[in-house]
One Martini backbone bead per residue (centre of mass of N, CA, C, O) as a GRO file, in nm:
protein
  313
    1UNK     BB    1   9.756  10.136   9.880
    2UNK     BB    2   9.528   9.943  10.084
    3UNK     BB    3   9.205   9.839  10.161
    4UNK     BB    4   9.055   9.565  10.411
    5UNK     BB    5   8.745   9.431  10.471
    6UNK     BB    6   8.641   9.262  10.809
    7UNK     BB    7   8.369   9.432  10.857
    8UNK     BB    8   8.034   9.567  10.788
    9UNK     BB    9   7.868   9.583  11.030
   10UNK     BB   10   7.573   9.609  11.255
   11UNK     BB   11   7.596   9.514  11.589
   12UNK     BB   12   7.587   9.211  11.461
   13UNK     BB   13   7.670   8.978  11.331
   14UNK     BB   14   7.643   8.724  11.026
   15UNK     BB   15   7.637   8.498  10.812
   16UNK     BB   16   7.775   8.761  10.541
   17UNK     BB   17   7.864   8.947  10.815
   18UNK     BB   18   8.078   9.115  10.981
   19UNK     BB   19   8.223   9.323  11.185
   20UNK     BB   20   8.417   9.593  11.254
   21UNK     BB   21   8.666   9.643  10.991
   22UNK     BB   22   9.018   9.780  10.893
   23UNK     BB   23   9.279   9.757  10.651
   24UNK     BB   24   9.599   9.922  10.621
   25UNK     BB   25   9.837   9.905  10.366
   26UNK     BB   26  10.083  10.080  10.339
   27UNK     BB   27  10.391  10.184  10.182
   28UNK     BB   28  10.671  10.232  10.097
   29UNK     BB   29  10.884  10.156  10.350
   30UNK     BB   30  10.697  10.012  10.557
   31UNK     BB   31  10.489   9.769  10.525
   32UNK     BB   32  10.262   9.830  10.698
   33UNK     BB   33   9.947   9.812  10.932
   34UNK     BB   34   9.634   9.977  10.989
   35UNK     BB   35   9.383   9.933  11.232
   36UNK     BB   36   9.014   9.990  11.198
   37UNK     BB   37   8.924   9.841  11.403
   38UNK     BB   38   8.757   9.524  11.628
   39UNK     BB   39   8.578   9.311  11.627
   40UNK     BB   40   8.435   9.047  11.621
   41UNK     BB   41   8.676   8.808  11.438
   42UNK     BB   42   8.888   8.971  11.329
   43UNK     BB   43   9.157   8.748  11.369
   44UNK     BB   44   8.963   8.541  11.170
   45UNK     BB   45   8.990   8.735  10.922
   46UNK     BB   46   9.314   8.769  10.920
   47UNK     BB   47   9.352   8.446  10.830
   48UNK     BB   48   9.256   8.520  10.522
   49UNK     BB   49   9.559   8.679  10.490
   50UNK     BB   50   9.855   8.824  10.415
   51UNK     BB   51   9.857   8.927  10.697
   52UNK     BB   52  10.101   9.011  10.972
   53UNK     BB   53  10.059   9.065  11.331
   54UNK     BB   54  10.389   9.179  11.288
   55UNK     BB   55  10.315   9.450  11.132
   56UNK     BB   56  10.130   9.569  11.345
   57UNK     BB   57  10.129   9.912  11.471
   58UNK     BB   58   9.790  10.020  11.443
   59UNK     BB   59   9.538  10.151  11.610
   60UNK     BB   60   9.199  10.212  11.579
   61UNK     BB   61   8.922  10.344  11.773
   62UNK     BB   62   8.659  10.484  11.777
   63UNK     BB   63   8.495  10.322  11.999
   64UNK     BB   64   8.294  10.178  12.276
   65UNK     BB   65   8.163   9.939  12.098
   66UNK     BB   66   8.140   9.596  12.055
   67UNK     BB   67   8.139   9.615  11.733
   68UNK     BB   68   8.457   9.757  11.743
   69UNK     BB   69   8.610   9.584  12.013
   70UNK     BB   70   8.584   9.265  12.077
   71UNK     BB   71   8.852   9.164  11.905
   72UNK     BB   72   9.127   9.324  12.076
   73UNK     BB   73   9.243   9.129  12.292
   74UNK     BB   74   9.270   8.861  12.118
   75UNK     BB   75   9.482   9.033  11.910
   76UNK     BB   76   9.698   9.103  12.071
   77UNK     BB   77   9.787   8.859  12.208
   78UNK     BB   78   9.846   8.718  11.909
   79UNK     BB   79  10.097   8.901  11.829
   80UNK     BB   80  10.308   8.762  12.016
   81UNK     BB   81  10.224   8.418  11.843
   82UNK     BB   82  10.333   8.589  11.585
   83UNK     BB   83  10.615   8.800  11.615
   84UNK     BB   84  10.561   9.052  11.797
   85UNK     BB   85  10.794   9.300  11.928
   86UNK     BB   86  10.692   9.576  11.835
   87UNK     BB   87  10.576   9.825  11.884
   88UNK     BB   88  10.219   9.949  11.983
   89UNK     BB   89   9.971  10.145  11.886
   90UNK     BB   90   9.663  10.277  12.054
   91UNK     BB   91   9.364  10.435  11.943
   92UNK     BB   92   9.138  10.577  12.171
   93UNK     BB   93   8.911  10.655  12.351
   94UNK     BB   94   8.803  10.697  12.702
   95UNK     BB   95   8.838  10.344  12.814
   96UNK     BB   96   9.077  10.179  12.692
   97UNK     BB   97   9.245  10.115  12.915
   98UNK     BB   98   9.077   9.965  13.083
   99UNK     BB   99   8.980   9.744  12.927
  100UNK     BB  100   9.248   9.602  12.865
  101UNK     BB  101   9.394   9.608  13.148
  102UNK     BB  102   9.123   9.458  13.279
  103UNK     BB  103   9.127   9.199  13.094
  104UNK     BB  104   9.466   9.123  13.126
  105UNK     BB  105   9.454   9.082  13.394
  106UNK     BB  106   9.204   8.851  13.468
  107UNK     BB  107   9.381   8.672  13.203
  108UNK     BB  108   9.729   8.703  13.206
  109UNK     BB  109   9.794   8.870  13.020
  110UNK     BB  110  10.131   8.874  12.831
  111UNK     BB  111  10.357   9.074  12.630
  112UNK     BB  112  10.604   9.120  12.393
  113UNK     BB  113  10.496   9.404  12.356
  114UNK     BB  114  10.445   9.741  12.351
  115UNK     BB  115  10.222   9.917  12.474
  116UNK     BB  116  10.055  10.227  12.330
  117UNK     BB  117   9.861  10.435  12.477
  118UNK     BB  118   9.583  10.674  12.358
  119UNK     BB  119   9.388  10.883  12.464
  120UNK     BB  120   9.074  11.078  12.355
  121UNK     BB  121   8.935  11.394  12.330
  122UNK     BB  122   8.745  11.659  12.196
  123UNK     BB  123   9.021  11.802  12.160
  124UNK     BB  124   9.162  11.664  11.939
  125UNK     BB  125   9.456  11.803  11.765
  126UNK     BB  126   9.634  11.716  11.493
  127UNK     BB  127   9.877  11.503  11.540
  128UNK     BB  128   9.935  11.197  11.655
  129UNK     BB  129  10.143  11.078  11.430
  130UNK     BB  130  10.432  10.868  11.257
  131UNK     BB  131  10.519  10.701  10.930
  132UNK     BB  132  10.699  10.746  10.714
  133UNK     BB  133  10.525  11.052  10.694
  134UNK     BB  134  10.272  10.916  10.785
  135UNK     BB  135   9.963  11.065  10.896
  136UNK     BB  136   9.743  11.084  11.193
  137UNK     BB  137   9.403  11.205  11.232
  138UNK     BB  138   9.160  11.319  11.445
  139UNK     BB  139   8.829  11.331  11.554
  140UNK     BB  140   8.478  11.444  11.655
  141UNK     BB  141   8.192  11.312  11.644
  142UNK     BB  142   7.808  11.208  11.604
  143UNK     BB  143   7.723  11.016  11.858
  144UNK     BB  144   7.614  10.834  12.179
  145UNK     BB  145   7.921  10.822  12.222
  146UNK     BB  146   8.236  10.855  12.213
  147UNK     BB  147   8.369  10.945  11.844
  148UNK     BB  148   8.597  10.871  11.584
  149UNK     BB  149   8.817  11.001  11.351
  150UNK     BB  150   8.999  10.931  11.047
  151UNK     BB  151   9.330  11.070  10.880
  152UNK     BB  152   9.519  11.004  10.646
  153UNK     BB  153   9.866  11.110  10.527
  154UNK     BB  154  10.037  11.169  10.233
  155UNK     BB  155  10.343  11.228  10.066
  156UNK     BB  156  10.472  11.394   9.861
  157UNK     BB  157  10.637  11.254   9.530
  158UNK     BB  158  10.806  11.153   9.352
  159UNK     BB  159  10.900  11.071   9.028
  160UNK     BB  160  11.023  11.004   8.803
  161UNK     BB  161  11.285  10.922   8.619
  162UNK     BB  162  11.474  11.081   8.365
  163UNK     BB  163  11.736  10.930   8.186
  164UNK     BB  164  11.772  11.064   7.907
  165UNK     BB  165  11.850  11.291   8.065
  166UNK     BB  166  12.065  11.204   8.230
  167UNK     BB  167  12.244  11.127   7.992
  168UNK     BB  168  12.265  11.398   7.837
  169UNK     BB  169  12.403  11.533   8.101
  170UNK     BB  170  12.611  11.308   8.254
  171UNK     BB  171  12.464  11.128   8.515
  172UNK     BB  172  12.598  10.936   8.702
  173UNK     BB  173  12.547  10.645   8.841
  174UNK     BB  174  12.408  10.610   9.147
  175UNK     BB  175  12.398  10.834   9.388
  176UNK     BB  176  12.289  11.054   9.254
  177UNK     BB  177  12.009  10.940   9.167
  178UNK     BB  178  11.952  10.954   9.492
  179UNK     BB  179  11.928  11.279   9.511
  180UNK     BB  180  11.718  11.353   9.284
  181UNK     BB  181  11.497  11.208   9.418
  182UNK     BB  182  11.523  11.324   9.701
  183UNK     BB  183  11.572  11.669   9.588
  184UNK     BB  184  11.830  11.744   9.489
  185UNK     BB  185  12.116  11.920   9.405
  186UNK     BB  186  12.380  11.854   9.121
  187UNK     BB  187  12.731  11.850   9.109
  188UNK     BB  188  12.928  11.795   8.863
  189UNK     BB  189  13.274  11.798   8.759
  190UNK     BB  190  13.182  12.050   8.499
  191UNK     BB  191  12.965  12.215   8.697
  192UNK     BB  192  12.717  12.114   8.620
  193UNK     BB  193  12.362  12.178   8.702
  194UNK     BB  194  12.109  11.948   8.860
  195UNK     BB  195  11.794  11.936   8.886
  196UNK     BB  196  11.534  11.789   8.943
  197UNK     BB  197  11.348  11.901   8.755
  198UNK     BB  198  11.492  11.817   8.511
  199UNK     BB  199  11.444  11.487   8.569
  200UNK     BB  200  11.136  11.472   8.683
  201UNK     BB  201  10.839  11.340   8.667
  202UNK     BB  202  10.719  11.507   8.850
  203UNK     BB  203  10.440  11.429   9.081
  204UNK     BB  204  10.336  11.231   9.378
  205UNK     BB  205  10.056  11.246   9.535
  206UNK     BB  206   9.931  11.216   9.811
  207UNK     BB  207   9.758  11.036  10.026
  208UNK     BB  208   9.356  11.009  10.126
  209UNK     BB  209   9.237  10.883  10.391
  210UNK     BB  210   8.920  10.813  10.541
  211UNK     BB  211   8.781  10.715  10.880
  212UNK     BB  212   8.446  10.668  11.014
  213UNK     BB  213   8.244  10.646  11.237
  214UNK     BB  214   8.013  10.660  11.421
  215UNK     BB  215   7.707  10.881  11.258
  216UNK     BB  216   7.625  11.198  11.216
  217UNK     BB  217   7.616  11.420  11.071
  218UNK     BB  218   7.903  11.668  11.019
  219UNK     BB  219   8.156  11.888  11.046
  220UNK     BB  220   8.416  11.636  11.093
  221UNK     BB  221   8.338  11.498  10.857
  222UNK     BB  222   8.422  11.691  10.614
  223UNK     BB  223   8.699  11.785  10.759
  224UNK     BB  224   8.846  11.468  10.731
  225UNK     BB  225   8.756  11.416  10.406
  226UNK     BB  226   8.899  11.646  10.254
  227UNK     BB  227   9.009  11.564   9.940
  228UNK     BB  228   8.960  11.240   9.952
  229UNK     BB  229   9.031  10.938   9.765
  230UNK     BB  230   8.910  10.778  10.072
  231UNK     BB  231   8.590  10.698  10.174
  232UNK     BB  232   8.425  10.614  10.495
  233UNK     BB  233   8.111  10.531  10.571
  234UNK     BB  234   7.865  10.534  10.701
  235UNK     BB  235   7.510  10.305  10.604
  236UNK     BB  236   7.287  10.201  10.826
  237UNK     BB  237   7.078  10.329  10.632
  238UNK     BB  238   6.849  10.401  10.419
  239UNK     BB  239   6.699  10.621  10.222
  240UNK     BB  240   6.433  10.787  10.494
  241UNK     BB  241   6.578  10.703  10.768
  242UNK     BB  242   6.686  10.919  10.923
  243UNK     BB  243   6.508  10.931  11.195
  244UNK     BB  244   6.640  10.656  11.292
  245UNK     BB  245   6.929  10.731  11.289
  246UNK     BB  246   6.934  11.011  11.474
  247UNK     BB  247   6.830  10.781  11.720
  248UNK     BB  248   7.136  10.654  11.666
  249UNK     BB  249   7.364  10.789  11.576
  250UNK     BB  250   7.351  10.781  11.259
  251UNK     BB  251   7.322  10.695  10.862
  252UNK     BB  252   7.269  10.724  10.563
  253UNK     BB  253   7.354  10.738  10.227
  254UNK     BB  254   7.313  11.050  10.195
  255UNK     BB  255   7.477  11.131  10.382
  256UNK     BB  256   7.744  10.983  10.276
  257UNK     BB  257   7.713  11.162   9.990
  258UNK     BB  258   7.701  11.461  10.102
  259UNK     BB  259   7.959  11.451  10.239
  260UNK     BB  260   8.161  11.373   9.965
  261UNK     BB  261   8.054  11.629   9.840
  262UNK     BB  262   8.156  11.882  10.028
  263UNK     BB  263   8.470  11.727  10.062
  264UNK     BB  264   8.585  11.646   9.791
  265UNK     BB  265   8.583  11.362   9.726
  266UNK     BB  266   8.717  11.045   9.523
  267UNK     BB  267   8.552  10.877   9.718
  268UNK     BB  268   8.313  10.610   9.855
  269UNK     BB  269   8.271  10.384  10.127
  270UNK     BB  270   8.014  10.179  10.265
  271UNK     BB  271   7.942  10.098  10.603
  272UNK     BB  272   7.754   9.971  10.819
  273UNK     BB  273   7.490   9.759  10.804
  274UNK     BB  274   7.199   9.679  10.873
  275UNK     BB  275   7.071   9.327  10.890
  276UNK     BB  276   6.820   9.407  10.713
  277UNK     BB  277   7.065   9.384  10.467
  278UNK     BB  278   7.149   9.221  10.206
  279UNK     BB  279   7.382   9.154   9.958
  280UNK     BB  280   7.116   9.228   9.733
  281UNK     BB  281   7.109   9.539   9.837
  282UNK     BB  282   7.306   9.700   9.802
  283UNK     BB  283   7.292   9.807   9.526
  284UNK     BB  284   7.064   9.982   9.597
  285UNK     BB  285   7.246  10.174   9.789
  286UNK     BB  286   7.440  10.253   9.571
  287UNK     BB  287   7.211  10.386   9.411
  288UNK     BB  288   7.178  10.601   9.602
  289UNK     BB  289   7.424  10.754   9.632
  290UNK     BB  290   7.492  10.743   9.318
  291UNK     BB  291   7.262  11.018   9.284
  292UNK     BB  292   7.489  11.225   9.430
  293UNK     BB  293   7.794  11.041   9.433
  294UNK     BB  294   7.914  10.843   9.157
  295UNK     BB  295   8.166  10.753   9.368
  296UNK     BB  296   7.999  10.512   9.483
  297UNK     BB  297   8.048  10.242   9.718
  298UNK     BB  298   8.051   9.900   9.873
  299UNK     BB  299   8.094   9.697  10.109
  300UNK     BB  300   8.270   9.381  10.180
  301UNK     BB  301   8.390   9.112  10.286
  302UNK     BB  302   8.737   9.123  10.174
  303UNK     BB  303   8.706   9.377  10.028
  304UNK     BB  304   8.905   9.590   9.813
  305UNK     BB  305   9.095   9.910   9.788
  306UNK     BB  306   9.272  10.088   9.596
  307UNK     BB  307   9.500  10.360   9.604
  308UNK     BB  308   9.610  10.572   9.400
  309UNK     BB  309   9.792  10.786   9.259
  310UNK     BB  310   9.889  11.110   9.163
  311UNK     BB  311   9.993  11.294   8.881
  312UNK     BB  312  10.208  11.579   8.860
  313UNK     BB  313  10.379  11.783   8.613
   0.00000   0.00000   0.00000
């Protein structure tokens, strides 16, 4: 499982930063990837990646500010002239059915696969979604206009089959050892009994990915990141302007360490920067939040994170 940041920025593009989005990669047997948010020229950045928009499964828009949402017509549409035949889901706020049905009939755009919209409302409460047992989760956050954070969970597995123990029980290769990673208990031919437990080292806990939108601090912000892998969170200003952050319904650097922090989560990646901080100042705001959550780190466009699984037993 990999994140893929398309664009890093706030409010408009500039010269080495573009708007937000962001690739998730699934892991195996899925092997599709889910987009969150679409800023302007999107599909231009991905572009340059081995993703192919006919494998793009589910799209999350956090709200309908226009640096998250204006490249996302021109995406759809281009996923019919890239061979995508397959559903595809988009949640977003109250207002994105509108926007994309009344953008699509005025430009005669016409899909080669279904489009199944889903609009979200501040009760949105439960599992949105599920593919290959990787489950979505949304709330809203605390932005100027309605906006939500989402939560990928993923479940656990087993570990490696453990064969010298195999071979020691008479576990004739095949079916069985297939149904032994499945978790199942398999009697021999001599009525031996193997268990999982018996052949498995240990488990792969899932991970969870936490991507949220724009935001002040809030409680819904550290209830979708909790004990999360790997946390998304804007900060849209350095540690300090608070005050000018919550006039704009934003977070600063320590906000994003904060939340970080209560949520116990193993990682922060910040992101949607404000125009006024350029490349160089990066490294500044990292070690802003690394002053209270050491394993905070910032993103750039086309920046990749790894989510690696972690195991049990």
């Amino acid at each position: 499982m990999k994140l893929t940041f398309l664009g890093t920025g706030a409010g408009r593009p500039n010269k080495t930063r573009n708007v937000t989005a962001a690739a998730l990669q699934l892991p195996e047997p899925a092997c599709s990837w889910w987009l969150f948010d679409a800023g302007e020229a999107a599909q231009h950045m991905l572009m340059q990646l081995p993703l192919k928009l006919s494998k793009l499964s589910v799209v999350c828009i956090t709200h309908l500010h226009g640096d998250h949402l204006y490249g996302l017509p021109g995406l759809l549409s281009s996923r019919s002239f890239d061979g995508g035949v397959d559903p595809l889901r988009l949640f977003g706020p109250r207002g994105i059915r509108a926007y994309i049905e009344t953008t699509f009939k005025l430009t005669g755009t016409v899909l080669d696969y279904e489009l199944i919209i889903e609009e979200l409302d501040e009760g949105c409460t439960g599992i949105l979604y599920e593919e290959d047992g990787c489950k979505l989760v949304a709330a809203p956050l605390e932005h100027r206009i309605p906006c939500f954070g989402y939560r990928v969970i993923e479940p656990d597995a087993p570990g490696r089959l453990l064969t010298g123990k195999l071979e020691a029980l008479g576990v004739p290769k095949g079916p069985l050892y297939g149904k032994l990673k499945r978790g199942e208990t398999v009697t021999l031919q001599d009525g031996t009994i193997v268990r999982p437990t018996d052949v498995i080292d240990g488990k792969l806990v899932g991970r969870i990915v936490t991507i949220l939108g724009d935001t002040s601090p809030c409680a819904n912000a550290v209830k979708l990141a909790e004990g999360a892998d790997l946390l998304v969170h804007e900060a849209t200003f350095a540690a300090g302007m608070e005050e000018k952050a919550r006039a704009f319904g934003h977070s600063t650097t320590m906000d994003a360490a904060r939340t970080a922090k209560e949520a116990g989560a193993r990682r922060l990646i910040m992101t949607h920067f404000s125009g006024r901080y350029s490349l160089e100042d990066l490294s500044g705001l990292r070690e802003e939040a690394a002053s209270l959550f050491p394993s905070a780190d910032v993103a750039t466009d086309f920046a990749v994170f790894e989510v690696e699984r972690r195991k049990m037993g």
